[in-house]
Amino acid sequence: MEATNIINEIISGFTIALVLIPESIAFSLLLGFPPSVGLISTAIMSSITSLFGGCPTLISGATGAIATSLLGVKALYGTQYVFLTAIIGGFIQLLFGISGLYKYFSNISQPLMTGFLIALGVLIAKSQIKNFKYPNTENWFKDSDNYKLTGTLLFSLISLFIAVFGKFMYNLSYKTKSIKINIPGALSAIVLLSILYYIIPIKETIEIVGDRGGAKITNLAFNVPNVELTSANILKVLPFAVAMAITGLTESIFMVDDTSKQLKIISSPLIETLAQGVGNIISGLCGGFGGCVFVGLSKYNVENGSKTRLSSRATSLFFIALTLMFSSTINKIPMPAIIGIMIMIAFKTGTAKYDYLIKNFKSEWLIILLTASLGIYSESLALAIIVGFIVQQAIKYIKSI
């Protein structure tokens, strides 16, 4: 690899690691867990898939798709059953891989995948709403409280603008060589918003990452879920585990295929399926709730010029280092910097099939709208895919009569 590519992939990995921290915390809080649970999930998933996954530039961790799949089991049965669900979901993914069923995820129709991604993008954007509410309450920020709502909204929009348009190239001259360094817009947003936060007297107006629970991994240890392994208990969580496995592989294998086409490389959906399964099993055994590939962040990684595993491995290493050794520094990043970036990621996720949507909406609108609306309303992407598939096959059957 050339020095330019090495530097750019490391910078991309560092930027994505910074974004992963508050995102992992947010999805952990969504499930009612302390921040460390989401951080553990991302640390394990990103490490395993960056080392052994089937596609070099993919970023895995505690995603919103997986978190929403587990809301039901958390509400009905409690914390320990979530960990058990992650483990069983991982074994189901291994079964999909070994049996060859993983191939069907590559053959999900374009209308279904378009609706799935639109729903996923909306759910990611929706998850950012909590950042405009006081922690652990349903109360919105008030402008009477130091203009908290206006300040957060304004700085989030500034962050979004910088994240979208703030990407630039920096030419570094070294001896006789000129190295072009790619500075991602997201990194520019984090740095500039952090500078603004500390030079303008707005500390009472804007929350920081530390206000949302803190970016430090704690209690990372091998720990079998405290659940009696009876057939009754396994059957309790089996539907949730199946939903988790289907949702995770739908998102992950789509990105394997999409990235392979974009980078013109040969990747392995089978290897990615097995890596996802192993990652979820280990995550559940270490007090995490598992995860899958991030669509938006993986696309952003490629946009930053990444082409090899260096970027995904750098993301994993930076994430672990930041959460173990530099959490006090990360805790000082203003939340609006992250909110703006996440809105950008949500948009990239929801519009991942934009070209197909524009060309085929007239003929495929029913399946696209059904899958998207059901996924958004139910917050179950697996249910949306299954129902959308059934309706699609029914339409094909009726047309063939």
mmCIF file of C-alpha atoms in Angstrom:
data_model
loop_
_atom_site.group_PDB
_atom_site.id
_atom_site.type_symbol
_atom_site.label_atom_id
_atom_site.label_comp_id
_atom_site.label_asym_id
_atom_site.label_seq_id
_atom_site.Cartn_x
_atom_site.Cartn_y
_atom_site.Cartn_z
ATOM 1 C CA MET A 1 0.000 0.000 0.000
ATOM 2 C CA GLU A 2 1.098 3.555 -0.707
ATOM 3 C CA ALA A 3 1.677 5.919 2.213
ATOM 4 C CA THR A 4 -1.300 8.032 1.101
ATOM 5 C CA ASN A 5 -3.679 5.069 1.279
ATOM 6 C CA ILE A 6 -2.326 3.934 4.652
ATOM 7 C CA ILE A 7 -2.761 7.387 6.205
ATOM 8 C CA ASN A 8 -6.238 7.870 4.722
ATOM 9 C CA GLU A 9 -7.475 4.480 5.947
ATOM 10 C CA ILE A 10 -6.123 5.120 9.446
ATOM 11 C CA ILE A 11 -7.768 8.563 9.532
ATOM 12 C CA SER A 12 -11.047 7.060 8.328
ATOM 13 C CA GLY A 13 -10.807 4.364 11.018
ATOM 14 C CA PHE A 14 -10.166 6.962 13.718
ATOM 15 C CA THR A 15 -13.097 9.112 12.574
ATOM 16 C CA ILE A 16 -15.521 6.192 12.504
ATOM 17 C CA ALA A 17 -14.331 5.007 15.935
ATOM 18 C CA LEU A 18 -15.215 8.438 17.346
ATOM 19 C CA VAL A 19 -18.712 8.225 15.852
ATOM 20 C CA LEU A 20 -19.201 4.632 17.033
ATOM 21 C CA ILE A 21 -18.843 5.563 20.710
ATOM 22 C CA PRO A 22 -21.942 7.759 21.147
ATOM 23 C CA GLU A 23 -23.865 5.596 18.671
ATOM 24 C CA SER A 24 -23.141 2.461 20.724
ATOM 25 C CA ILE A 25 -24.135 4.332 23.881
ATOM 26 C CA ALA A 26 -27.375 5.531 22.257
ATOM 27 C CA PHE A 27 -28.494 2.045 21.216
ATOM 28 C CA SER A 28 -27.526 0.672 24.619
ATOM 29 C CA LEU A 29 -29.703 3.302 26.314
ATOM 30 C CA LEU A 30 -32.484 2.505 23.833
ATOM 31 C CA LEU A 31 -32.550 -1.015 25.272
ATOM 32 C CA GLY A 32 -32.408 0.274 28.836
ATOM 33 C CA PHE A 33 -28.808 -0.842 29.394
ATOM 34 C CA PRO A 34 -25.909 1.160 30.833
ATOM 35 C CA PRO A 35 -23.531 2.552 28.159
ATOM 36 C CA SER A 36 -20.883 -0.123 28.767
ATOM 37 C CA VAL A 37 -23.135 -2.867 27.325
ATOM 38 C CA GLY A 38 -23.314 -1.193 23.916
ATOM 39 C CA LEU A 39 -19.598 -0.401 24.002
ATOM 40 C CA ILE A 40 -18.764 -4.042 24.774
ATOM 41 C CA SER A 41 -21.003 -5.177 21.898
ATOM 42 C CA THR A 42 -19.266 -2.900 19.406
ATOM 43 C CA ALA A 43 -15.769 -3.704 20.680
ATOM 44 C CA ILE A 44 -16.333 -7.438 20.193
ATOM 45 C CA MET A 45 -18.244 -7.287 16.900
ATOM 46 C CA SER A 46 -15.839 -4.822 15.277
ATOM 47 C CA SER A 47 -12.795 -6.814 16.402
ATOM 48 C CA ILE A 48 -13.993 -10.198 15.154
ATOM 49 C CA THR A 49 -15.410 -9.037 11.826
ATOM 50 C CA SER A 50 -12.447 -6.789 11.003
ATOM 51 C CA LEU A 51 -10.122 -9.741 11.553
ATOM 52 C CA PHE A 52 -12.162 -12.590 10.076
ATOM 53 C CA GLY A 53 -15.081 -11.044 8.138
ATOM 54 C CA GLY A 54 -15.834 -11.677 4.484
ATOM 55 C CA CYS A 55 -15.393 -8.110 3.197
ATOM 56 C CA PRO A 56 -12.446 -5.814 4.021
ATOM 57 C CA THR A 57 -13.973 -2.371 4.669
ATOM 58 C CA LEU A 58 -17.132 -3.245 6.592
ATOM 59 C CA ILE A 59 -17.752 -1.770 10.052
ATOM 60 C CA SER A 60 -19.699 -3.859 12.571
ATOM 61 C CA GLY A 61 -21.023 -3.112 16.028
ATOM 62 C CA ALA A 62 -24.109 -2.480 18.133
ATOM 63 C CA THR A 63 -26.554 -1.293 15.478
ATOM 64 C CA GLY A 64 -30.025 0.169 15.722
ATOM 65 C CA ALA A 65 -31.363 -2.734 13.667
ATOM 66 C CA ILE A 66 -30.237 -5.237 16.298
ATOM 67 C CA ALA A 67 -31.278 -3.048 19.242
ATOM 68 C CA THR A 68 -34.834 -2.688 17.944
ATOM 69 C CA SER A 69 -34.994 -6.462 17.345
ATOM 70 C CA LEU A 70 -34.270 -7.024 21.042
ATOM 71 C CA LEU A 71 -36.643 -4.464 22.565
ATOM 72 C CA GLY A 72 -39.370 -7.067 23.012
ATOM 73 C CA VAL A 73 -37.256 -9.650 24.827
ATOM 74 C CA LYS A 74 -35.831 -6.970 27.137
ATOM 75 C CA ALA A 75 -39.321 -5.722 28.020
ATOM 76 C CA LEU A 76 -40.808 -9.185 28.511
ATOM 77 C CA TYR A 77 -38.032 -11.177 30.147
ATOM 78 C CA GLY A 78 -35.232 -8.870 31.271
ATOM 79 C CA THR A 79 -31.516 -8.311 30.827
ATOM 80 C CA GLN A 80 -30.133 -11.836 31.027
ATOM 81 C CA TYR A 81 -32.517 -13.065 28.350
ATOM 82 C CA VAL A 82 -31.174 -10.423 25.962
ATOM 83 C CA PHE A 83 -27.688 -11.905 26.305
ATOM 84 C CA LEU A 84 -29.130 -15.389 25.758
ATOM 85 C CA THR A 85 -30.954 -14.137 22.655
ATOM 86 C CA ALA A 86 -27.710 -12.738 21.229
ATOM 87 C CA ILE A 87 -26.012 -16.113 21.736
ATOM 88 C CA ILE A 88 -28.861 -18.089 20.143
ATOM 89 C CA GLY A 89 -29.066 -15.538 17.319
ATOM 90 C CA GLY A 90 -25.362 -16.106 16.691
ATOM 91 C CA PHE A 91 -25.841 -19.869 16.510
ATOM 92 C CA ILE A 92 -28.740 -19.383 14.081
ATOM 93 C CA GLN A 93 -26.445 -17.304 11.868
ATOM 94 C CA LEU A 94 -23.834 -20.070 11.986
ATOM 95 C CA LEU A 95 -26.576 -22.504 10.970
ATOM 96 C CA PHE A 96 -27.537 -20.243 8.067
ATOM 97 C CA GLY A 97 -23.902 -20.256 6.990
ATOM 98 C CA ILE A 98 -23.242 -23.986 7.332
ATOM 99 C CA SER A 99 -26.535 -24.980 5.656
ATOM 100 C CA GLY A 100 -26.134 -22.550 2.766
ATOM 101 C CA LEU A 101 -29.278 -20.586 3.661
ATOM 102 C CA TYR A 102 -27.169 -17.426 3.783
ATOM 103 C CA LYS A 103 -27.326 -17.371 -0.039
ATOM 104 C CA TYR A 104 -30.984 -16.356 0.097
ATOM 105 C CA PHE A 105 -30.022 -13.071 1.755
ATOM 106 C CA SER A 106 -28.058 -12.162 -1.374
ATOM 107 C CA ASN A 107 -31.199 -12.823 -3.418
ATOM 108 C CA ILE A 108 -33.566 -10.546 -1.499
ATOM 109 C CA SER A 109 -35.424 -8.596 -4.172
ATOM 110 C CA GLN A 110 -34.579 -4.974 -4.907
ATOM 111 C CA PRO A 111 -37.994 -3.618 -3.758
ATOM 112 C CA LEU A 112 -37.703 -5.429 -0.415
ATOM 113 C CA MET A 113 -34.144 -4.239 0.123
ATOM 114 C CA THR A 114 -35.091 -0.678 -0.798
ATOM 115 C CA GLY A 115 -37.937 -0.644 1.727
ATOM 116 C CA PHE A 116 -35.702 -2.262 4.352
ATOM 117 C CA LEU A 117 -33.013 0.403 3.969
ATOM 118 C CA ILE A 118 -35.523 3.269 4.020
ATOM 119 C CA ALA A 119 -36.965 1.909 7.279
ATOM 120 C CA LEU A 120 -33.493 1.431 8.733
ATOM 121 C CA GLY A 121 -32.504 4.995 7.833
ATOM 122 C CA VAL A 122 -35.647 6.397 9.449
ATOM 123 C CA LEU A 123 -35.094 4.329 12.615
ATOM 124 C CA ILE A 124 -31.500 5.587 12.899
ATOM 125 C CA ALA A 125 -32.699 9.184 12.503
ATOM 126 C CA LYS A 126 -35.504 8.527 14.981
ATOM 127 C CA SER A 127 -32.997 7.263 17.552
ATOM 128 C CA GLN A 128 -31.405 10.728 17.572
ATOM 129 C CA ILE A 129 -34.585 12.304 18.949
ATOM 130 C CA LYS A 130 -33.605 11.215 22.457
ATOM 131 C CA ASN A 131 -30.688 13.612 22.287
ATOM 132 C CA PHE A 132 -33.178 16.485 22.419
ATOM 133 C CA LYS A 133 -34.654 15.197 25.688
ATOM 134 C CA TYR A 134 -33.318 15.274 29.225
ATOM 135 C CA PRO A 135 -31.518 11.994 30.115
ATOM 136 C CA ASN A 136 -33.771 9.227 31.465
ATOM 137 C CA THR A 137 -36.942 11.281 30.878
ATOM 138 C CA GLU A 138 -39.424 11.983 28.098
ATOM 139 C CA ASN A 139 -39.180 15.727 28.690
ATOM 140 C CA TRP A 140 -37.967 17.835 25.772
ATOM 141 C CA PHE A 141 -35.250 20.421 26.203
ATOM 142 C CA LYS A 142 -36.680 23.866 26.936
ATOM 143 C CA ASP A 143 -35.441 27.187 25.625
ATOM 144 C CA SER A 144 -36.225 28.646 29.035
ATOM 145 C CA ASP A 145 -33.400 26.424 30.301
ATOM 146 C CA ASN A 146 -30.457 28.333 28.767
ATOM 147 C CA TYR A 147 -31.870 27.937 25.233
ATOM 148 C CA LYS A 148 -31.054 24.228 25.396
ATOM 149 C CA LEU A 149 -33.341 23.180 22.530
ATOM 150 C CA THR A 150 -32.303 25.970 20.160
ATOM 151 C CA GLY A 151 -28.606 25.537 20.958
ATOM 152 C CA THR A 152 -28.672 21.770 20.459
ATOM 153 C CA LEU A 153 -30.652 22.046 17.219
ATOM 154 C CA LEU A 154 -28.484 24.842 15.807
ATOM 155 C CA PHE A 155 -25.192 23.088 16.568
ATOM 156 C CA SER A 156 -26.550 19.782 15.220
ATOM 157 C CA LEU A 157 -27.362 21.506 11.919
ATOM 158 C CA ILE A 158 -23.887 23.057 11.831
ATOM 159 C CA SER A 159 -22.385 19.617 12.433
ATOM 160 C CA LEU A 160 -24.538 18.120 9.660
ATOM 161 C CA PHE A 161 -23.425 20.833 7.233
ATOM 162 C CA ILE A 162 -19.743 20.324 8.063
ATOM 163 C CA ALA A 163 -20.051 16.520 7.918
ATOM 164 C CA VAL A 164 -21.554 16.722 4.420
ATOM 165 C CA PHE A 165 -19.457 19.523 2.943
ATOM 166 C CA GLY A 166 -16.395 19.674 5.213
ATOM 167 C CA LYS A 167 -14.365 16.929 3.541
ATOM 168 C CA PHE A 168 -11.084 18.195 2.151
ATOM 169 C CA MET A 169 -7.690 17.049 0.894
ATOM 170 C CA TYR A 170 -4.428 18.090 2.524
ATOM 171 C CA ASN A 171 -1.176 17.807 0.600
ATOM 172 C CA LEU A 172 1.683 16.748 2.845
ATOM 173 C CA SER A 173 5.136 17.082 1.306
ATOM 174 C CA TYR A 174 7.655 14.502 2.487
ATOM 175 C CA LYS A 175 11.113 14.633 0.891
ATOM 176 C CA THR A 176 10.361 14.335 -2.825
ATOM 177 C CA LYS A 177 6.887 12.876 -2.366
ATOM 178 C CA SER A 178 3.538 14.606 -1.981
ATOM 179 C CA ILE A 179 1.074 12.661 0.174
ATOM 180 C CA LYS A 180 -2.611 13.514 -0.256
ATOM 181 C CA ILE A 181 -4.393 13.128 3.076
ATOM 182 C CA ASN A 182 -8.174 12.822 3.025
ATOM 183 C CA ILE A 183 -9.834 14.576 5.998
ATOM 184 C CA PRO A 184 -13.409 13.228 6.375
ATOM 185 C CA GLY A 185 -16.213 15.707 6.938
ATOM 186 C CA ALA A 186 -17.246 13.876 10.102
ATOM 187 C CA LEU A 187 -13.817 14.397 11.654
ATOM 188 C CA SER A 188 -13.944 18.074 10.684
ATOM 189 C CA ALA A 189 -17.359 18.355 12.362
ATOM 190 C CA ILE A 190 -16.157 16.780 15.620
ATOM 191 C CA VAL A 191 -13.028 18.942 15.803
ATOM 192 C CA LEU A 192 -14.675 22.246 14.852
ATOM 193 C CA LEU A 193 -17.746 21.760 17.076
ATOM 194 C CA SER A 194 -15.491 20.801 19.995
ATOM 195 C CA ILE A 195 -13.433 23.984 19.488
ATOM 196 C CA LEU A 196 -16.603 26.101 19.324
ATOM 197 C CA TYR A 197 -17.922 24.448 22.459
ATOM 198 C CA TYR A 198 -14.858 25.415 24.474
ATOM 199 C CA ILE A 199 -14.271 28.933 23.122
ATOM 200 C CA ILE A 200 -17.902 30.108 23.209
ATOM 201 C CA PRO A 201 -19.669 30.331 26.607
ATOM 202 C CA ILE A 202 -22.366 27.731 25.813
ATOM 203 C CA LYS A 203 -21.485 24.900 28.193
ATOM 204 C CA GLU A 204 -24.842 25.086 29.985
ATOM 205 C CA THR A 205 -26.679 24.999 26.653
ATOM 206 C CA ILE A 206 -24.995 22.012 24.983
ATOM 207 C CA GLU A 207 -24.661 18.484 26.373
ATOM 208 C CA ILE A 208 -21.493 16.440 25.959
ATOM 209 C CA VAL A 209 -20.968 12.701 25.492
ATOM 210 C CA GLY A 210 -20.290 12.335 29.217
ATOM 211 C CA ASP A 211 -23.798 13.598 29.987
ATOM 212 C CA ARG A 212 -25.212 10.593 28.143
ATOM 213 C CA GLY A 213 -23.553 7.984 30.326
ATOM 214 C CA GLY A 214 -19.846 8.149 29.554
ATOM 215 C CA ALA A 215 -17.623 6.400 27.026
ATOM 216 C CA LYS A 216 -15.845 3.813 29.152
ATOM 217 C CA ILE A 217 -15.948 0.029 28.861
ATOM 218 C CA THR A 218 -16.545 -1.601 32.240
ATOM 219 C CA ASN A 219 -17.268 -5.151 33.408
ATOM 220 C CA LEU A 220 -15.850 -6.810 30.282
ATOM 221 C CA ALA A 221 -15.543 -10.468 31.255
ATOM 222 C CA PHE A 222 -16.669 -13.912 30.129
ATOM 223 C CA ASN A 223 -20.041 -14.370 31.772
ATOM 224 C CA VAL A 224 -22.638 -17.008 30.881
ATOM 225 C CA PRO A 225 -26.158 -15.484 31.056
ATOM 226 C CA ASN A 226 -27.847 -16.169 34.370
ATOM 227 C CA VAL A 227 -30.723 -18.063 32.781
ATOM 228 C CA GLU A 228 -31.676 -21.688 33.286
ATOM 229 C CA LEU A 229 -31.160 -23.399 29.932
ATOM 230 C CA THR A 230 -34.492 -25.196 29.639
ATOM 231 C CA SER A 231 -36.411 -25.792 26.435
ATOM 232 C CA ALA A 232 -39.121 -23.443 27.718
ATOM 233 C CA ASN A 233 -36.682 -20.564 28.210
ATOM 234 C CA ILE A 234 -35.047 -21.148 24.841
ATOM 235 C CA LEU A 235 -38.454 -21.159 23.129
ATOM 236 C CA LYS A 236 -39.283 -17.873 24.868
ATOM 237 C CA VAL A 237 -36.489 -16.036 23.126
ATOM 238 C CA LEU A 238 -36.303 -18.071 19.903
ATOM 239 C CA PRO A 239 -38.585 -15.759 17.849
ATOM 240 C CA PHE A 240 -36.490 -12.758 18.909
ATOM 241 C CA ALA A 241 -33.262 -14.625 18.121
ATOM 242 C CA VAL A 242 -34.545 -15.534 14.651
ATOM 243 C CA ALA A 243 -35.578 -11.908 14.048
ATOM 244 C CA MET A 244 -32.160 -10.724 15.212
ATOM 245 C CA ALA A 245 -30.344 -13.218 12.971
ATOM 246 C CA ILE A 246 -32.438 -12.351 9.904
ATOM 247 C CA THR A 247 -32.161 -8.594 10.433
ATOM 248 C CA GLY A 248 -28.415 -8.754 11.028
ATOM 249 C CA LEU A 249 -27.678 -10.894 7.983
ATOM 250 C CA THR A 250 -29.979 -8.880 5.718
ATOM 251 C CA GLU A 251 -28.009 -5.744 6.554
ATOM 252 C CA SER A 252 -24.584 -7.427 6.583
ATOM 253 C CA ILE A 253 -24.827 -9.461 3.379
ATOM 254 C CA PHE A 254 -26.327 -6.514 1.507
ATOM 255 C CA MET A 255 -23.219 -4.523 2.394
ATOM 256 C CA VAL A 256 -20.911 -7.393 1.390
ATOM 257 C CA ASP A 257 -22.515 -7.502 -2.064
ATOM 258 C CA ASP A 258 -22.770 -3.715 -2.409
ATOM 259 C CA THR A 259 -19.165 -3.063 -1.349
ATOM 260 C CA SER A 260 -17.843 -5.851 -3.576
ATOM 261 C CA LYS A 261 -19.487 -4.224 -6.603
ATOM 262 C CA GLN A 262 -18.301 -0.750 -5.633
ATOM 263 C CA LEU A 263 -14.671 -1.748 -5.017
ATOM 264 C CA LYS A 264 -14.691 -4.427 -7.746
ATOM 265 C CA ILE A 265 -13.370 -7.095 -5.398
ATOM 266 C CA ILE A 266 -14.355 -10.654 -4.542
ATOM 267 C CA SER A 267 -15.846 -10.988 -1.061
ATOM 268 C CA SER A 268 -17.409 -13.904 0.793
ATOM 269 C CA PRO A 269 -20.958 -13.665 2.185
ATOM 270 C CA LEU A 270 -20.372 -17.081 3.792
ATOM 271 C CA ILE A 271 -17.316 -15.927 5.745
ATOM 272 C CA GLU A 272 -19.156 -12.749 6.787
ATOM 273 C CA THR A 273 -22.141 -14.821 7.959
ATOM 274 C CA LEU A 274 -19.907 -17.061 10.075
ATOM 275 C CA ALA A 275 -17.996 -14.083 11.498
ATOM 276 C CA GLN A 276 -21.253 -12.346 12.432
ATOM 277 C CA GLY A 277 -22.464 -15.511 14.144
ATOM 278 C CA VAL A 278 -19.270 -15.985 16.149
ATOM 279 C CA GLY A 279 -19.253 -12.292 17.070
ATOM 280 C CA ASN A 280 -22.801 -12.411 18.401
ATOM 281 C CA ILE A 281 -22.107 -15.549 20.428
ATOM 282 C CA ILE A 282 -19.000 -14.071 22.062
ATOM 283 C CA SER A 283 -20.779 -10.757 22.602
ATOM 284 C CA GLY A 284 -23.631 -12.465 24.438
ATOM 285 C CA LEU A 285 -21.157 -14.439 26.552
ATOM 286 C CA CYS A 286 -19.343 -11.230 27.539
ATOM 287 C CA GLY A 287 -22.349 -9.142 28.520
ATOM 288 C CA GLY A 288 -23.131 -7.562 25.144
ATOM 289 C CA PHE A 289 -26.238 -7.692 22.955
ATOM 290 C CA GLY A 290 -24.491 -8.391 19.649
ATOM 291 C CA GLY A 291 -24.670 -6.425 16.436
ATOM 292 C CA CYS A 292 -24.172 -6.486 12.681
ATOM 293 C CA VAL A 293 -22.703 -4.385 9.866
ATOM 294 C CA PHE A 294 -23.405 -0.633 9.869
ATOM 295 C CA VAL A 295 -24.709 0.267 6.404
ATOM 296 C CA GLY A 296 -24.158 4.023 6.634
ATOM 297 C CA LEU A 297 -20.758 3.894 8.336
ATOM 298 C CA SER A 298 -19.497 1.160 6.004
ATOM 299 C CA LYS A 299 -20.498 3.242 2.993
ATOM 300 C CA TYR A 300 -18.867 6.281 4.563
ATOM 301 C CA ASN A 301 -15.670 4.286 5.074
ATOM 302 C CA VAL A 302 -15.514 3.534 1.346
ATOM 303 C CA GLU A 303 -16.296 7.171 0.501
ATOM 304 C CA ASN A 304 -13.240 8.118 2.567
ATOM 305 C CA GLY A 305 -11.113 6.088 0.169
ATOM 306 C CA SER A 306 -10.791 2.880 2.211
ATOM 307 C CA LYS A 307 -10.219 -0.331 0.272
ATOM 308 C CA THR A 308 -8.572 -2.752 2.721
ATOM 309 C CA ARG A 309 -8.961 -4.254 6.186
ATOM 310 C CA LEU A 310 -6.614 -1.619 7.577
ATOM 311 C CA SER A 311 -9.526 0.818 7.922
ATOM 312 C CA SER A 312 -11.860 -1.602 9.732
ATOM 313 C CA ARG A 313 -9.061 -2.897 11.966
ATOM 314 C CA ALA A 314 -8.002 0.676 12.728
ATOM 315 C CA THR A 315 -11.619 1.428 13.668
ATOM 316 C CA SER A 316 -11.663 -1.506 16.078
ATOM 317 C CA LEU A 317 -8.303 -0.667 17.664
ATOM 318 C CA PHE A 318 -9.092 3.038 18.016
ATOM 319 C CA PHE A 319 -12.515 2.244 19.464
ATOM 320 C CA ILE A 320 -11.063 -0.046 22.132
ATOM 321 C CA ALA A 321 -8.211 2.352 22.930
ATOM 322 C CA LEU A 322 -10.519 5.363 23.174
ATOM 323 C CA THR A 323 -13.031 3.617 25.437
ATOM 324 C CA LEU A 324 -10.395 2.057 27.690
ATOM 325 C CA MET A 325 -7.750 4.785 27.945
ATOM 326 C CA PHE A 326 -9.122 8.070 26.627
ATOM 327 C CA SER A 327 -12.734 8.007 27.764
ATOM 328 C CA SER A 328 -12.351 11.224 29.772
ATOM 329 C CA THR A 329 -11.358 13.074 26.582
ATOM 330 C CA ILE A 330 -14.113 11.507 24.464
ATOM 331 C CA ASN A 331 -16.664 12.396 27.149
ATOM 332 C CA LYS A 332 -15.987 16.082 26.422
ATOM 333 C CA ILE A 333 -17.117 15.941 22.774
ATOM 334 C CA PRO A 334 -20.361 17.959 22.366
ATOM 335 C CA MET A 335 -23.345 15.761 21.510
ATOM 336 C CA PRO A 336 -24.566 17.955 18.605
ATOM 337 C CA ALA A 337 -21.342 17.073 16.750
ATOM 338 C CA ILE A 338 -22.403 13.422 16.847
ATOM 339 C CA ILE A 339 -26.100 14.116 16.185
ATOM 340 C CA GLY A 340 -25.308 15.887 12.907
ATOM 341 C CA ILE A 341 -23.054 13.034 11.783
ATOM 342 C CA MET A 342 -25.686 10.420 12.664
ATOM 343 C CA ILE A 343 -28.336 12.274 10.662
ATOM 344 C CA MET A 344 -25.943 12.187 7.700
ATOM 345 C CA ILE A 345 -25.402 8.448 8.246
ATOM 346 C CA ALA A 346 -29.178 7.900 8.482
ATOM 347 C CA PHE A 347 -29.633 9.701 5.157
ATOM 348 C CA LYS A 348 -26.886 7.655 3.487
ATOM 349 C CA THR A 349 -28.523 4.467 4.782
ATOM 350 C CA GLY A 350 -32.045 5.363 3.685
ATOM 351 C CA THR A 351 -30.920 6.469 0.222
ATOM 352 C CA ALA A 352 -28.536 3.565 -0.409
ATOM 353 C CA LYS A 353 -30.899 2.310 -3.146
ATOM 354 C CA TYR A 354 -31.862 5.773 -4.391
ATOM 355 C CA ASP A 355 -31.152 5.041 -8.073
ATOM 356 C CA TYR A 356 -33.341 1.943 -7.997
ATOM 357 C CA LEU A 357 -36.097 3.807 -6.135
ATOM 358 C CA ILE A 358 -36.266 6.601 -8.721
ATOM 359 C CA LYS A 359 -36.299 4.231 -11.708
ATOM 360 C CA ASN A 360 -38.723 1.613 -10.365
ATOM 361 C CA PHE A 361 -41.025 3.299 -7.849
ATOM 362 C CA LYS A 362 -44.025 3.346 -10.219
ATOM 363 C CA SER A 363 -43.924 -0.416 -10.751
ATOM 364 C CA GLU A 364 -42.746 -1.506 -7.287
ATOM 365 C CA TRP A 365 -44.278 1.156 -5.019
ATOM 366 C CA LEU A 366 -46.522 -1.252 -3.089
ATOM 367 C CA ILE A 367 -43.733 -3.548 -1.856
ATOM 368 C CA ILE A 368 -41.354 -0.649 -1.161
ATOM 369 C CA LEU A 369 -43.924 1.331 0.843
ATOM 370 C CA LEU A 370 -45.249 -1.754 2.646
ATOM 371 C CA THR A 371 -41.791 -2.903 3.746
ATOM 372 C CA ALA A 372 -40.648 0.585 4.731
ATOM 373 C CA SER A 373 -43.804 1.597 6.600
ATOM 374 C CA LEU A 374 -44.106 -1.732 8.424
ATOM 375 C CA GLY A 375 -40.451 -1.589 9.469
ATOM 376 C CA ILE A 376 -40.824 1.973 10.758
ATOM 377 C CA TYR A 377 -44.134 1.383 12.539
ATOM 378 C CA SER A 378 -43.290 -1.985 14.134
ATOM 379 C CA GLU A 379 -39.568 -1.222 14.605
ATOM 380 C CA SER A 380 -39.017 -4.830 13.503
ATOM 381 C CA LEU A 381 -37.059 -4.982 10.260
ATOM 382 C CA ALA A 382 -37.245 -8.782 10.191
ATOM 383 C CA LEU A 383 -41.053 -8.621 10.299
ATOM 384 C CA ALA A 384 -41.016 -6.059 7.495
ATOM 385 C CA ILE A 385 -38.849 -8.295 5.291
ATOM 386 C CA ILE A 386 -40.952 -11.425 5.974
ATOM 387 C CA VAL A 387 -44.333 -9.738 5.387
ATOM 388 C CA GLY A 388 -43.006 -7.897 2.341
ATOM 389 C CA PHE A 389 -41.721 -11.174 0.884
ATOM 390 C CA ILE A 390 -45.065 -12.941 1.448
ATOM 391 C CA VAL A 391 -47.028 -10.109 -0.191
ATOM 392 C CA GLN A 392 -44.578 -9.979 -3.094
ATOM 393 C CA GLN A 393 -44.935 -13.713 -3.745
ATOM 394 C CA ALA A 394 -48.725 -13.448 -3.468
ATOM 395 C CA ILE A 395 -48.749 -10.675 -6.090
ATOM 396 C CA LYS A 396 -46.574 -12.768 -8.412
ATOM 397 C CA TYR A 397 -48.923 -15.741 -7.971
ATOM 398 C CA ILE A 398 -52.032 -13.658 -8.692
ATOM 399 C CA LYS A 399 -50.435 -12.195 -11.825
ATOM 400 C CA SER A 400 -49.536 -15.691 -13.053
ATOM 401 C CA ILE A 401 -53.119 -16.974 -12.828
#
